[in-house]
mmCIF file of C-alpha atoms in Angstrom:
data_model
loop_
_atom_site.group_PDB
_atom_site.id
_atom_site.type_symbol
_atom_site.label_atom_id
_atom_site.label_comp_id
_atom_site.label_asym_id
_atom_site.label_seq_id
_atom_site.Cartn_x
_atom_site.Cartn_y
_atom_site.Cartn_z
ATOM 1 C CA MET A 1 54.438 307.967 178.829
ATOM 2 C CA SER A 2 51.447 308.372 180.865
ATOM 3 C CA ALA A 3 50.203 305.513 183.021
ATOM 4 C CA SER A 4 47.006 303.288 182.721
ATOM 5 C CA THR A 5 45.700 300.859 185.093
ATOM 6 C CA SER A 6 43.451 299.028 182.759
ATOM 7 C CA ARG A 7 43.878 296.990 179.740
ATOM 8 C CA ALA A 8 43.353 299.224 176.321
ATOM 9 C CA ASP A 9 40.444 299.006 174.436
ATOM 10 C CA VAL A 10 42.537 300.071 171.267
ATOM 11 C CA ALA A 11 46.597 299.577 170.538
ATOM 12 C CA VAL A 12 47.231 301.611 167.739
ATOM 13 C CA LEU A 13 50.596 300.791 166.316
ATOM 14 C CA GLY A 14 52.272 303.742 164.310
ATOM 15 C CA GLY A 15 52.112 307.363 165.331
ATOM 16 C CA GLY A 16 52.517 309.008 162.292
ATOM 17 C CA LEU A 17 49.527 311.389 160.927
ATOM 18 C CA SER A 18 47.052 308.299 160.670
ATOM 19 C CA GLY A 19 47.772 306.906 164.072
ATOM 20 C CA ARG A 20 47.758 309.898 165.756
ATOM 21 C CA LEU A 21 44.608 311.293 164.291
ATOM 22 C CA LEU A 22 42.830 308.129 165.022
ATOM 23 C CA ALA A 23 43.669 307.558 168.322
ATOM 24 C CA TRP A 24 42.695 311.404 168.944
ATOM 25 C CA GLN A 25 39.351 310.458 167.673
ATOM 26 C CA LEU A 26 38.986 307.346 169.728
ATOM 27 C CA ILE A 27 39.850 308.790 172.882
ATOM 28 C CA ARG A 28 37.626 311.768 172.525
ATOM 29 C CA ASP A 29 34.922 309.028 171.762
ATOM 30 C CA GLY A 30 35.715 307.516 175.091
ATOM 31 C CA ALA A 31 37.914 304.523 174.173
ATOM 32 C CA ARG A 32 40.989 303.589 176.221
ATOM 33 C CA VAL A 33 43.677 303.930 173.789
ATOM 34 C CA ALA A 34 47.624 303.114 173.643
ATOM 35 C CA LEU A 35 49.870 304.349 170.905
ATOM 36 C CA TYR A 36 53.011 302.832 169.860
ATOM 37 C CA GLU A 37 55.408 304.632 167.948
ATOM 38 C CA ARG A 38 59.013 303.887 166.872
ATOM 39 C CA GLY A 39 59.879 307.422 166.572
ATOM 40 C CA ASP A 40 59.610 310.494 168.926
ATOM 41 C CA ALA A 41 56.806 312.507 170.057
ATOM 42 C CA ASP A 42 57.438 315.547 167.587
ATOM 43 C CA GLY A 43 56.658 312.745 164.632
ATOM 44 C CA SER A 44 59.942 313.685 162.620
ATOM 45 C CA SER A 45 60.331 310.476 161.331
ATOM 46 C CA ALA A 46 56.693 310.034 160.106
ATOM 47 C CA ALA A 47 56.053 310.557 156.296
ATOM 48 C CA GLY A 48 53.872 313.274 157.471
ATOM 49 C CA TRP A 49 56.583 315.484 158.706
ATOM 50 C CA VAL A 50 58.080 315.849 155.316
ATOM 51 C CA ALA A 51 54.526 317.370 153.811
ATOM 52 C CA ALA A 52 53.081 320.797 152.669
ATOM 53 C CA ALA A 53 49.566 319.635 154.212
ATOM 54 C CA MET A 54 47.393 321.379 151.442
ATOM 55 C CA LEU A 55 43.746 320.329 151.594
ATOM 56 C CA ALA A 56 43.114 320.615 147.846
ATOM 57 C CA PRO A 57 40.343 317.958 146.665
ATOM 58 C CA LEU A 58 39.722 320.413 143.593
ATOM 59 C CA ALA A 59 43.452 320.601 142.497
ATOM 60 C CA GLU A 60 43.844 317.036 143.474
ATOM 61 C CA ALA A 61 41.102 315.975 141.205
ATOM 62 C CA ALA A 62 43.352 316.505 137.924
ATOM 63 C CA VAL A 63 45.594 313.676 138.864
ATOM 64 C CA ALA A 64 43.554 311.696 141.400
ATOM 65 C CA GLU A 65 40.590 309.307 141.078
ATOM 66 C CA PRO A 66 37.317 310.651 141.979
ATOM 67 C CA SER A 67 36.928 308.591 145.538
ATOM 68 C CA ILE A 68 39.968 310.578 146.288
ATOM 69 C CA VAL A 69 38.304 313.880 145.671
ATOM 70 C CA GLU A 70 35.112 312.801 147.371
ATOM 71 C CA MET A 71 36.892 311.676 150.576
ATOM 72 C CA GLY A 72 39.103 314.913 150.375
ATOM 73 C CA ALA A 73 36.082 317.196 150.299
ATOM 74 C CA VAL A 74 34.747 315.251 153.434
ATOM 75 C CA GLY A 75 38.354 315.470 155.112
ATOM 76 C CA LEU A 76 38.707 319.476 154.297
ATOM 77 C CA THR A 77 35.186 319.988 156.148
ATOM 78 C CA ARG A 78 36.349 317.680 158.994
ATOM 79 C CA TRP A 79 39.408 319.311 159.965
ATOM 80 C CA PRO A 80 38.563 322.475 162.063
ATOM 81 C CA ALA A 81 36.397 320.457 164.506
ATOM 82 C CA LEU A 82 39.558 317.540 164.581
ATOM 83 C CA ILE A 83 41.938 320.695 165.435
ATOM 84 C CA ASP A 84 39.551 321.650 168.059
ATOM 85 C CA GLY A 85 40.302 320.922 171.516
ATOM 86 C CA LEU A 86 43.900 320.239 171.017
ATOM 87 C CA PRO A 87 46.214 322.073 173.499
ATOM 88 C CA GLU A 88 48.593 323.627 170.741
ATOM 89 C CA HIS A 89 48.261 325.884 168.410
ATOM 90 C CA VAL A 90 47.511 324.529 164.776
ATOM 91 C CA PHE A 91 47.843 326.794 161.780
ATOM 92 C CA PHE A 92 44.910 326.120 159.669
ATOM 93 C CA GLN A 93 43.679 328.469 156.413
ATOM 94 C CA ARG A 94 40.850 328.284 153.944
ATOM 95 C CA ASN A 95 42.083 331.065 151.497
ATOM 96 C CA GLY A 96 41.992 328.627 148.468
ATOM 97 C CA THR A 97 44.449 327.568 145.839
ATOM 98 C CA LEU A 98 45.640 329.508 143.324
ATOM 99 C CA VAL A 99 46.774 327.472 140.085
ATOM 100 C CA VAL A 100 49.218 329.252 137.469
ATOM 101 C CA TRP A 101 51.343 328.637 134.467
ATOM 102 C CA HIS A 102 53.718 330.531 132.307
ATOM 103 C CA GLN A 103 52.259 330.935 128.708
ATOM 104 C CA PRO A 104 54.458 328.556 126.873
ATOM 105 C CA ASP A 105 52.642 326.122 129.231
ATOM 106 C CA ARG A 106 49.057 326.854 128.707
ATOM 107 C CA ALA A 107 48.569 323.414 127.232
ATOM 108 C CA GLU A 108 48.891 322.260 130.790
ATOM 109 C CA ALA A 109 46.111 324.188 131.813
ATOM 110 C CA VAL A 110 43.992 323.087 129.375
ATOM 111 C CA MET A 111 44.656 319.477 130.502
ATOM 112 C CA PHE A 112 44.439 320.367 134.152
ATOM 113 C CA GLU A 113 40.966 321.899 133.860
ATOM 114 C CA ARG A 114 39.661 318.897 131.543
ATOM 115 C CA ARG A 115 40.919 316.259 134.337
ATOM 116 C CA MET A 116 39.721 318.545 137.200
ATOM 117 C CA ARG A 117 36.093 319.081 135.758
ATOM 118 C CA ALA A 118 36.226 315.160 134.976
ATOM 119 C CA ASN A 119 37.131 313.830 138.256
ATOM 120 C CA ALA A 120 35.248 316.541 140.562
ATOM 121 C CA PRO A 121 31.767 315.869 141.825
ATOM 122 C CA PRO A 122 29.475 318.705 140.577
ATOM 123 C CA ALA A 123 28.711 319.802 143.950
ATOM 124 C CA LEU A 124 32.568 320.703 144.490
ATOM 125 C CA LEU A 125 32.828 322.326 141.122
ATOM 126 C CA ARG A 126 29.645 324.762 141.896
ATOM 127 C CA ASP A 127 31.322 327.909 143.373
ATOM 128 C CA GLY A 128 34.596 326.096 143.565
ATOM 129 C CA VAL A 129 36.392 327.384 140.590
ATOM 130 C CA GLU A 130 36.971 330.911 139.248
ATOM 131 C CA ARG A 131 39.127 331.869 136.172
ATOM 132 C CA VAL A 132 41.115 335.082 136.792
ATOM 133 C CA THR A 133 42.878 337.237 134.374
ATOM 134 C CA GLY A 134 46.041 338.714 134.834
ATOM 135 C CA ALA A 135 44.626 342.079 136.116
ATOM 136 C CA GLN A 136 42.462 340.257 138.682
ATOM 137 C CA LEU A 137 45.641 338.259 139.781
ATOM 138 C CA ALA A 138 46.967 341.529 141.293
ATOM 139 C CA ASP A 139 44.169 341.507 143.592
ATOM 140 C CA VAL A 140 43.958 337.947 144.408
ATOM 141 C CA GLU A 141 47.768 337.125 144.971
ATOM 142 C CA PRO A 142 49.423 340.770 144.830
ATOM 143 C CA ALA A 143 52.688 339.069 145.075
ATOM 144 C CA LEU A 144 52.500 337.464 141.722
ATOM 145 C CA ALA A 145 50.940 341.109 140.155
ATOM 146 C CA GLY A 146 52.514 340.970 136.634
ATOM 147 C CA ARG A 147 53.739 337.718 136.707
ATOM 148 C CA PHE A 148 50.915 335.554 134.753
ATOM 149 C CA GLN A 149 48.386 336.275 132.227
ATOM 150 C CA GLU A 150 45.510 334.195 133.844
ATOM 151 C CA GLY A 151 45.175 331.532 136.329
ATOM 152 C CA TRP A 152 42.697 329.232 138.433
ATOM 153 C CA LEU A 153 41.239 330.399 141.994
ATOM 154 C CA LEU A 154 39.770 327.368 143.767
ATOM 155 C CA PRO A 155 38.585 329.458 146.617
ATOM 156 C CA ASN A 156 37.016 326.781 149.129
ATOM 157 C CA GLU A 157 40.452 325.003 149.576
ATOM 158 C CA GLY A 158 42.793 324.935 152.368
ATOM 159 C CA GLN A 159 46.019 323.980 154.090
ATOM 160 C CA LEU A 160 47.395 323.606 157.771
ATOM 161 C CA ASP A 161 50.805 323.155 159.310
ATOM 162 C CA ASN A 162 51.644 319.656 159.428
ATOM 163 C CA ARG A 163 54.250 319.730 161.854
ATOM 164 C CA GLN A 164 52.649 321.879 164.294
ATOM 165 C CA LEU A 165 49.810 319.241 163.962
ATOM 166 C CA LEU A 166 51.778 316.205 164.720
ATOM 167 C CA ARG A 167 53.174 317.948 167.883
ATOM 168 C CA ALA A 168 49.622 318.852 169.074
ATOM 169 C CA LEU A 169 48.235 315.494 168.677
ATOM 170 C CA ALA A 170 50.906 314.070 170.616
ATOM 171 C CA ALA A 171 50.269 316.772 173.464
ATOM 172 C CA GLY A 172 46.473 316.138 173.181
ATOM 173 C CA LEU A 173 46.892 312.391 173.679
ATOM 174 C CA ALA A 174 48.767 312.966 176.703
ATOM 175 C CA LYS A 175 46.583 315.368 177.976
ATOM 176 C CA ALA A 176 43.737 313.197 177.402
ATOM 177 C CA GLY A 177 45.235 310.046 179.072
ATOM 178 C CA ALA A 178 46.213 308.061 176.233
ATOM 179 C CA GLU A 179 49.003 305.158 176.846
ATOM 180 C CA LEU A 180 51.834 306.735 175.031
ATOM 181 C CA HIS A 181 55.038 304.552 174.020
ATOM 182 C CA TRP A 182 57.537 306.957 171.792
ATOM 183 C CA HIS A 183 60.663 304.763 170.671
ATOM 184 C CA THR A 184 58.942 301.438 170.928
ATOM 185 C CA GLU A 185 58.625 299.374 167.698
ATOM 186 C CA ILE A 186 56.467 296.464 168.015
ATOM 187 C CA ALA A 187 57.799 293.401 166.444
ATOM 188 C CA GLU A 188 55.191 291.543 163.396
ATOM 189 C CA GLY A 189 52.744 289.514 165.419
ATOM 190 C CA ALA A 190 54.018 290.443 169.093
ATOM 191 C CA TYR A 191 51.132 292.913 169.457
ATOM 192 C CA PRO A 192 50.324 294.553 172.597
ATOM 193 C CA ASP A 193 47.391 293.208 174.753
ATOM 194 C CA ALA A 194 44.286 295.049 174.034
ATOM 195 C CA GLY A 195 40.894 294.522 172.938
ATOM 196 C CA LEU A 196 41.626 295.577 169.224
ATOM 197 C CA VAL A 197 44.791 296.466 167.559
ATOM 198 C CA VAL A 198 44.910 298.961 164.770
ATOM 199 C CA ASP A 199 48.257 299.028 162.428
ATOM 200 C CA CYS A 200 48.744 302.428 161.188
ATOM 201 C CA ARG A 201 52.384 301.748 160.536
ATOM 202 C CA GLY A 202 52.724 302.926 156.742
ATOM 203 C CA LEU A 203 55.647 301.484 155.177
ATOM 204 C CA GLY A 204 56.604 299.709 158.493
ATOM 205 C CA ALA A 205 53.667 297.131 157.633
ATOM 206 C CA ARG A 206 55.465 296.134 154.590
ATOM 207 C CA ALA A 207 56.269 292.614 155.707
ATOM 208 C CA VAL A 208 52.670 291.827 155.742
ATOM 209 C CA LEU A 209 51.011 294.025 153.213
ATOM 210 C CA THR A 210 53.481 292.637 150.600
ATOM 211 C CA GLN A 211 51.801 295.108 147.778
ATOM 212 C CA LEU A 212 52.696 298.365 149.559
ATOM 213 C CA ARG A 213 55.452 300.462 148.247
ATOM 214 C CA GLY A 214 57.390 303.474 148.738
ATOM 215 C CA VAL A 215 56.995 306.712 146.861
ATOM 216 C CA ARG A 216 59.796 309.249 147.404
ATOM 217 C CA GLY A 217 58.795 312.615 148.057
ATOM 218 C CA GLU A 218 61.202 315.963 148.214
ATOM 219 C CA VAL A 219 60.488 319.169 149.679
ATOM 220 C CA ALA A 220 62.168 322.295 150.520
ATOM 221 C CA ARG A 221 61.476 324.706 153.472
ATOM 222 C CA ILE A 222 62.522 328.382 152.890
ATOM 223 C CA HIS A 223 62.381 331.394 154.969
ATOM 224 C CA ALA A 224 61.287 334.165 152.786
ATOM 225 C CA PRO A 225 60.259 337.660 154.381
ATOM 226 C CA GLY A 226 58.222 340.316 152.383
ATOM 227 C CA ILE A 227 56.951 338.109 149.544
ATOM 228 C CA GLY A 228 53.497 337.548 151.476
ATOM 229 C CA LEU A 229 51.797 335.160 149.526
ATOM 230 C CA ARG A 230 48.162 334.714 150.926
ATOM 231 C CA ARG A 231 47.667 330.862 149.988
ATOM 232 C CA PRO A 232 49.019 327.716 148.141
ATOM 233 C CA VAL A 233 50.236 328.285 144.723
ATOM 234 C CA ARG A 234 50.508 325.435 142.439
ATOM 235 C CA LEU A 235 52.681 326.191 138.936
ATOM 236 C CA LEU A 236 51.797 324.056 136.075
ATOM 237 C CA HIS A 237 54.649 322.896 134.004
ATOM 238 C CA PRO A 238 55.129 319.932 131.873
ATOM 239 C CA ARG A 239 58.275 318.425 133.413
ATOM 240 C CA TYR A 240 58.522 320.048 137.184
ATOM 241 C CA PRO A 241 54.844 321.205 138.543
ATOM 242 C CA ILE A 242 55.283 322.210 141.869
ATOM 243 C CA TYR A 243 53.192 323.819 144.652
ATOM 244 C CA ILE A 244 54.272 326.357 147.239
ATOM 245 C CA ALA A 245 52.350 326.468 150.457
ATOM 246 C CA PRO A 246 52.990 329.730 152.659
ATOM 247 C CA LYS A 247 53.105 328.963 156.210
ATOM 248 C CA GLU A 248 53.496 331.182 159.463
ATOM 249 C CA ASN A 249 56.318 333.638 159.881
ATOM 250 C CA ASP A 250 57.267 333.632 156.267
ATOM 251 C CA LEU A 251 57.899 329.874 156.015
ATOM 252 C CA TYR A 252 57.055 328.581 152.657
ATOM 253 C CA VAL A 253 57.271 324.605 151.782
ATOM 254 C CA ILE A 254 58.201 323.688 148.165
ATOM 255 C CA GLY A 255 57.448 320.442 146.658
ATOM 256 C CA ALA A 256 56.015 318.250 144.041
ATOM 257 C CA THR A 257 58.775 315.565 143.183
ATOM 258 C CA GLU A 258 56.974 311.901 143.122
ATOM 259 C CA ILE A 259 59.601 309.282 142.737
ATOM 260 C CA GLU A 260 59.177 305.323 142.390
ATOM 261 C CA SER A 261 61.498 304.374 145.024
ATOM 262 C CA ASP A 262 61.703 303.811 148.729
ATOM 263 C CA ASP A 263 65.190 305.423 148.892
ATOM 264 C CA MET A 264 65.534 307.350 151.999
ATOM 265 C CA SER A 265 68.872 309.181 150.960
ATOM 266 C CA PRO A 266 68.980 312.867 150.835
ATOM 267 C CA MET A 267 67.600 315.331 148.245
ATOM 268 C CA THR A 268 69.295 315.389 144.680
ATOM 269 C CA VAL A 269 70.740 318.265 143.451
ATOM 270 C CA ARG A 270 68.644 318.125 140.469
ATOM 271 C CA SER A 271 65.596 318.058 142.261
ATOM 272 C CA ALA A 272 66.884 320.905 144.447
ATOM 273 C CA LEU A 273 67.496 323.011 141.735
ATOM 274 C CA GLU A 274 64.041 322.125 140.057
ATOM 275 C CA LEU A 275 62.289 323.047 143.289
ATOM 276 C CA LEU A 276 64.279 326.183 143.833
ATOM 277 C CA SER A 277 64.142 327.128 140.278
ATOM 278 C CA ALA A 278 60.366 326.923 139.988
ATOM 279 C CA ALA A 279 59.806 329.047 143.052
ATOM 280 C CA HIS A 280 62.150 331.615 141.325
ATOM 281 C CA SER A 281 60.015 331.555 138.346
ATOM 282 C CA LEU A 282 57.222 332.150 140.213
ATOM 283 C CA ASN A 283 58.344 335.109 141.891
ATOM 284 C CA PRO A 284 62.157 336.191 141.334
ATOM 285 C CA ALA A 285 61.945 337.401 145.319
ATOM 286 C CA PHE A 286 62.412 333.759 146.210
ATOM 287 C CA GLY A 287 65.852 333.977 145.171
ATOM 288 C CA GLU A 288 66.524 335.925 148.322
ATOM 289 C CA ALA A 289 64.911 333.661 150.460
ATOM 290 C CA ARG A 290 67.067 331.539 152.918
ATOM 291 C CA ILE A 291 67.190 327.587 152.770
ATOM 292 C CA VAL A 292 65.973 326.124 156.001
ATOM 293 C CA GLU A 293 65.838 322.476 155.204
ATOM 294 C CA LEU A 294 65.791 320.320 152.239
ATOM 295 C CA ASN A 295 64.164 317.037 153.452
ATOM 296 C CA VAL A 296 62.925 313.441 151.899
ATOM 297 C CA ASN A 297 60.502 310.794 153.011
ATOM 298 C CA CYS A 298 58.615 307.928 151.644
ATOM 299 C CA ARG A 299 54.705 307.770 151.396
ATOM 300 C CA PRO A 300 53.088 304.558 151.719
ATOM 301 C CA ALA A 301 51.188 303.549 148.418
ATOM 302 C CA LEU A 302 49.335 300.336 147.343
ATOM 303 C CA PRO A 303 48.924 299.459 143.768
ATOM 304 C CA ASP A 304 45.797 301.106 142.719
ATOM 305 C CA HIS A 305 46.818 304.265 144.647
ATOM 306 C CA LEU A 306 44.183 303.895 146.908
ATOM 307 C CA PRO A 307 43.809 303.918 150.906
ATOM 308 C CA ARG A 308 42.456 300.551 152.248
ATOM 309 C CA VAL A 309 41.168 299.715 155.920
ATOM 310 C CA GLN A 310 41.544 295.914 156.160
ATOM 311 C CA TRP A 311 40.255 293.697 159.017
ATOM 312 C CA ASP A 312 41.414 290.039 159.967
ATOM 313 C CA GLY A 313 38.024 289.086 160.914
ATOM 314 C CA ALA A 314 38.903 289.070 164.564
ATOM 315 C CA ARG A 315 41.035 291.959 166.428
ATOM 316 C CA LEU A 316 43.430 293.072 163.833
ATOM 317 C CA LEU A 317 42.786 296.273 161.736
ATOM 318 C CA ARG A 318 45.222 297.749 159.177
ATOM 319 C CA VAL A 319 44.873 301.442 157.796
ATOM 320 C CA ASN A 320 47.066 302.284 154.996
ATOM 321 C CA GLY A 321 47.860 303.428 151.593
ATOM 322 C CA LEU A 322 47.203 306.947 151.681
ATOM 323 C CA TYR A 323 50.182 307.654 149.176
ATOM 324 C CA ARG A 324 50.554 311.552 148.274
ATOM 325 C CA HIS A 325 47.279 312.682 149.830
ATOM 326 C CA GLY A 326 47.952 311.941 153.429
ATOM 327 C CA TYR A 327 46.420 315.241 155.131
ATOM 328 C CA LEU A 328 43.591 315.080 152.527
ATOM 329 C CA LEU A 329 42.609 311.868 153.005
ATOM 330 C CA ALA A 330 43.246 311.192 156.835
ATOM 331 C CA PRO A 331 40.162 312.690 158.384
ATOM 332 C CA ALA A 332 38.103 310.463 156.012
ATOM 333 C CA VAL A 333 39.615 307.489 156.375
ATOM 334 C CA THR A 334 40.710 307.352 159.866
ATOM 335 C CA GLY A 335 36.905 308.423 160.553
ATOM 336 C CA GLU A 336 36.133 305.669 158.580
ATOM 337 C CA ALA A 337 38.336 303.099 160.432
ATOM 338 C CA CYS A 338 37.169 304.511 163.904
ATOM 339 C CA ALA A 339 33.408 303.640 162.771
ATOM 340 C CA LEU A 340 34.600 300.090 162.319
ATOM 341 C CA VAL A 341 36.591 299.834 165.647
ATOM 342 C CA GLN A 342 33.415 301.132 167.473
ATOM 343 C CA ALA A 343 30.968 298.638 165.640
ATOM 344 C CA LEU A 344 33.640 295.745 166.558
ATOM 345 C CA MET A 345 33.851 297.023 170.119
ATOM 346 C CA GLN A 346 30.025 296.653 170.449
ATOM 347 C CA THR A 347 30.183 292.981 169.800
ATOM 348 C CA THR A 348 33.047 292.700 172.381
ATOM 349 C CA GLY A 349 32.597 289.141 173.852
ATOM 350 C CA ALA A 350 30.526 287.544 171.094
ATOM 351 C CA ALA A 351 31.920 285.587 168.314
ATOM 352 C CA PRO A 352 33.511 287.195 165.678
ATOM 353 C CA HIS A 353 30.911 286.007 163.057
ATOM 354 C CA ALA A 354 28.162 287.869 165.412
ATOM 355 C CA PHE A 355 29.630 290.949 163.530
ATOM 356 C CA ASP A 356 27.689 291.554 159.835
ATOM 357 C CA TRP A 357 30.433 292.547 158.017
ATOM 358 C CA GLU A 358 29.061 292.825 154.692
ATOM 359 C CA THR A 359 26.093 294.553 155.604
ATOM 360 C CA TRP A 360 28.142 296.821 157.731
ATOM 361 C CA ARG A 361 30.781 297.574 154.878
ATOM 362 C CA ALA A 362 27.885 298.182 152.407
ATOM 363 C CA SER A 363 26.372 300.950 154.787
ATOM 364 C CA ARG A 364 29.169 302.902 154.657
ATOM 365 C CA PRO A 365 29.704 306.192 152.174
ATOM 366 C CA TRP A 366 32.992 304.216 150.617
ATOM 367 C CA PRO A 367 32.474 300.349 151.105
ATOM 368 C CA ASP A 368 35.425 299.825 148.399
ATOM 369 C CA LEU A 369 37.424 301.304 151.317
ATOM 370 C CA PHE A 370 37.051 298.083 153.301
ATOM 371 C CA ARG A 371 38.733 294.942 152.889
ATOM 372 C CA GLN A 372 38.616 291.810 154.855
ATOM 373 C CA ALA A 373 41.771 289.691 154.769
#
């Protein structure tokens, strides 16, 4: 923990992805920041620890609301600047996303394309979707040569390493002089003394955000030397569509499960078989990979599956509901939360009604992101 001799401008509750990224932006803007997290500096108890961290707004357009796609497109462009200045290496790649399917599942590809084009803004689709033939796949992704007859290449999409990012944000906050409180849980209502408090606790805020629920996600991390995928691959399937995200040093993250449950128990045999069997069907060489980890966590979701930045009209904000789109949405959502924090800080010392909430909210690119309690 770094020492501080002055009262924090902002106390951030929750040091998962959103809390760390929010704190990092605020401290770079000159705010005095204190961060409180019940887990460790690595972030191993955060939902963001169990993720593939794919930055794929077009691919997500097939299953997400248009506003998610728009915020995700903004987030993708902002990640390099957010990573810049961190004291530790963070793998970031923008080689696109490849979407493939086995021929018996071609109907899934037709539905995927229809939904993607319906939900994505024209600017994102322009130069963002390329149909590839089986012969072209050999050049685009040699590891899949001869495996599929066609696919979609979404060349502008990206990914990063989630665990490297969480650690680097912790190191960056410490170096920048943030007041860091790891292994510290804050009781509801017993908030730290600070100018503003921002609650980024995810499912830890269920006592006050009563509509919040957990959605279980499961991933396998495997070590597979010699395969050499160049970019994340999504395999469409009517029962178990999966993604495989290649990280550094021949490490792959495989996932897709989305279960309406806040059960944090270990992965089921069925889920493990489906994830690993689908990977094997993508390329049989995955059969020789070594399983590094089978892990689960639960993502915080609101009934509409959309994120929310909520203000109580005084000194408390809540940032929550990023659901399964955490790394895609975090730059835009936390960026908007930072804008609200900065606007509120400018009214410090004035009565709460001095801040024109409705006018400010209407001026933002996504007004519906904001709510007032």
